[in-house]
Structure formats: C-alpha cells, structure tokens
Amino acid sequence: MMRGVLMGSRVSGAVTRLLRATVPNGTAPTRAIHVARLNAIRATVQPALHTTLANEKVVSFMLADVGEGVAEATIVEWSVAEGDDVTEFDKVCEISYDKGNVDISSRYTGKVVKLYYEEGDLANVGDPLMDIDVDDGMVEEDDDTTNQVSSDQPAASTSSEATQGNTNNTGKALMTPAVRRLTREHNLNIDDIVGSGKNGRILKEDVLDFLEGKTSKKPAAQQQAPAATATTASTTPLPNAPPAPATSLQAEDVTVPVTGIQKAMVKSMTAALQVPHFGYADEIEVDELIKLRTALKPVAQSRDIKLTYMPFILKAASLALKQYPILNSNVNEDCSEVVMKGAHNIGVAMDTPQGLLVPNIKNVESKTVFEIAQELTYLQALGQQNKLKIDQLSGGTFTLSNIGIIGGTYLGPVVVVPEVAIGAIGKFRRVPRFDAKDNVVPVNLMEVSFSADHRVIDGVTIAKFSNAFKQFLENPAAMLSELR
C-alpha cells in the first residue's frame, strides 16, 4: 500500500514540476492562464493515476495444489462472501477432492471482491477462487456483487430465509446444483423446504422427504395467507370428480456429475482393472475370540476404550504379515519393482457421509490391541465428520474391509493399487458343525475372503498367510507368543 502511495506522489510531483517549468515569468494575466492549464492537467492525470493504482491492488487468489496430484476439487462451503473483510490465514472455504476435505486459508488481508464459484461447483487447480482487494477502501465496491441472486431461485423474503437458517450470508439458499435442479424439476418453492444439513443446507433427502409428505412446510406465519388460500382452493376436487393420479417421485431422469469420492473410486477401480486378481477364502471359528473380547471388555471400558472385534483382527493380520512380508508391499506402475514395506499401515474401509473412504492405522505391528482400538475409534469419528486428512488416507500397505457389519459372508474385494493384497471380513454366524466325535455342536464362524495381485503374489503364499491369520484368531492366546 505504501509503495503505491509513494509512487503516486512521485509521479504527481514530477508532472507538477514539468508543467511549472513551462509556465513563463510574464505578466500576471498570462501567468494566471498557464496556472489554470496546469490545474486542469493535474485534475485529469491524478484520477487516472489513482484508478490504475487501485486496480493493481485487486489480486486473484488461486486454488493451489494440495498434493497427491490433485487436479480439481469441489467447493463444499464458503466461509466468506463478496464484500467481506478477510485477514491473512483466515479460513475462506472448504474443498473436497478424492482424498478427503481440506480447509483453504487466505494469503492476503483485504476485502473479497469476487467469488468465482458457488458451493458444489468444480474448481481446477491453478484457477482463481476469488478476487481480493488487498488495500481496504482503495477500490470502489461494485453494487452488483452484493445483490446478485441466482436466476433459478424464486424471489423470497431474506429475513424469512434467515429465520429458518437455510441461507448463507449472501441470501442464497444453501444447496448443491443437483438439489437445486431437483427442486426445479418438481416446481418446488425452496422456501417451503426445511434444510437438515449443516447451517440449514437443503439436502437431496430433504427434497425427497418433502415430496413424499414426510416433512411439513415452514411455519405458516412465514407464508402468505392469500397464496395459501388460493392453493387450497385450486387443489380441492369437484364433487364426483375422479381422484387425481398419484404423481411419480421422479418423473424425469436426473443427470448427476461424478465428483469427489465417486470420481476417486472411478480412478481407483480403473487402475485395479489392470491387475489380475487371485481370490482365496476360508472360514474361521471365533468362539475363543468372543471369549477373549468378553473378558477384556470391562478392562477396556475402565480406560474409556471402545473394544470391538476389529482391533483383534487387525493385530492378527499384522502378525501374519510379519511371517509373509511380500503381502505388505507396494508395486510400481509397470510392475518392475516391489517395495516390501517395513511398517504395517493397515487400511480399514469405512462408510462415511462422503462415501467409502479407507484411512489407515499406522504401525500396527508396534501397537497393542487397546491402542489399535483407540485409533480406530478416532478415525471413525473423523470420517463421520468429513475431517479425515491426507496423511490418514495415504501410505497404506495392506487393507481390510469389515463389510460383515452390514452383511454378507464370502466376498470379492478389489486390490487398492499400489498395494498387492486386501482382505474382506464377513459377518459372524452361529452354525451347526460336527465335532471330533461326530456330534453336532453350535459354532460361531466368520468368513474371510482375500484378493491379491497375481503378478507378484502366488496362490500358495496367500493360502499360507490365510492359515496364519486363521490360527491367531481361532487361538488368540497364540498372539502372545509373537508379542515383545
């Protein structure tokens, strides 16, 4: 700012000195004429100079590369609006990409002049997110930037929307383009729909529930009585009139762009198609595991630890990987090198509001069952809040999918490239089995299914690994022999 002011004063002074040098030392009337000319020129030069300096103070804040080769990201939520003042390091927005969500902070102090995207839009890395006037008060505010209303949004009372909490500070209803399109297709007034998302955001489920009549309109005090009366009268059937046909929940096809986690899945599964998979499955008796967890659960509760079966399964997998380290590997793109990883960073597939994410627990080989349980609970909480970070979603060496908590027995998991193996755990089932004396006895079983990259893993190796994994779970006391 100071540099611009100094430049302006220097240039202005130079112009004055140049013009004064041309004023003759003649009579007073003649000199007065030249002084008038000097003032006229100064009045023309200085406003132009001021405008040029002001324009140079509006900078474009670009979307930087957040790492992992990200080329584009979705704008999840703006924390600022056009006309807001921001300071350096203030959060301006939250973006979502194929690895998770990231908060973007401002690099400048000033006033937001323009936002290039709406919430839900896709932004490319290297393109501007917003324009910031880094010199407060030097750039005149554009009246249009503070009063823009989406052309596809029905006119509504701003104060009424704010009362319901489903608008942002620009007066626009908070919803993604796909949800807005759905309201248009069904000719819905967005002011009638109460949003259940964060900050009153209207979700797709809110629109569908409204169409099905599961949710009511906003309080009648905020609706116009004459309009409501007219609507009621127009929909009242005449005597002996046939009933109106039931309207379809979705009368037309809806095109939804593939973004965020879905786009990451497309990329991951396309890469996995290049890998020849080898599958192996077995069933594991878990009666002793159930007894062990039951015995340790009170101890875990006294330490405020949620103890499920998954920490035992993760520890058993790590102990088996220690015996067969080739399964704890990454392979390069052309499969010319295999890197056997020293750390057991075991990924756990989780169902989150964003979709399926696979954070990993680092260094499982050096953690106790209780420590694994604590970290697993922590990652699950972050996943539900869409707050998983890049380092928690990258660097995996082996993956387990606990799909059994939803259902299913034998499965066909897909390898997460560049890893070389993955396991899927089925649900616990109580089934009849023959004992050593041919008596039918009840047994608790868990099915496990493994898939491996057949370019570097052969069937014998995955079978031996599965047997070691099975031994540790059927006889959990055997884990003690491997602990240090």
Coordinates of C-alpha atoms in Angstrom, one line a residue, residues 7 86 130 144 156 172 181 221 227-228 233 272 274 302-303 307 327 342 366 375 416 428 453 460:
M7 CA 4.7 6.0 -6.5
V86 CA -10.6 -11.2 5.4
M130 CA -11.7 -15.3 -5.6
D144 CA -23.9 -5.8 -8.3
A156 CA -38.3 -14.8 -1.3
K172 CA -28.9 -17.6 -1.3
R181 CA -32.1 -28.9 -10.3
A221 CA -46.5 -17.4 10.0
A227 CA -51.4 -17.5 -1.6
A228 CA -52.1 -20.4 0.7
A233 CA -58.9 -23.8 -3.4
A272 CA -7.4 -52.1 -10.4
Q274 CA -5.2 -53.7 -14.9
S302 CA -12.4 -48.8 32.6
R303 CA -10.0 -47.0 30.3
L307 CA -13.3 -52.6 22.2
L327 CA 1.9 -59.2 1.1
G342 CA 8.6 -52.1 7.0
S366 CA 4.1 -51.9 17.2
E375 CA -7.0 -45.1 16.9
V416 CA -6.2 -51.0 -3.7
F428 CA -20.3 -63.6 12.4
D453 CA -2.2 -59.1 -7.3
V460 CA 0.5 -70.7 -2.1

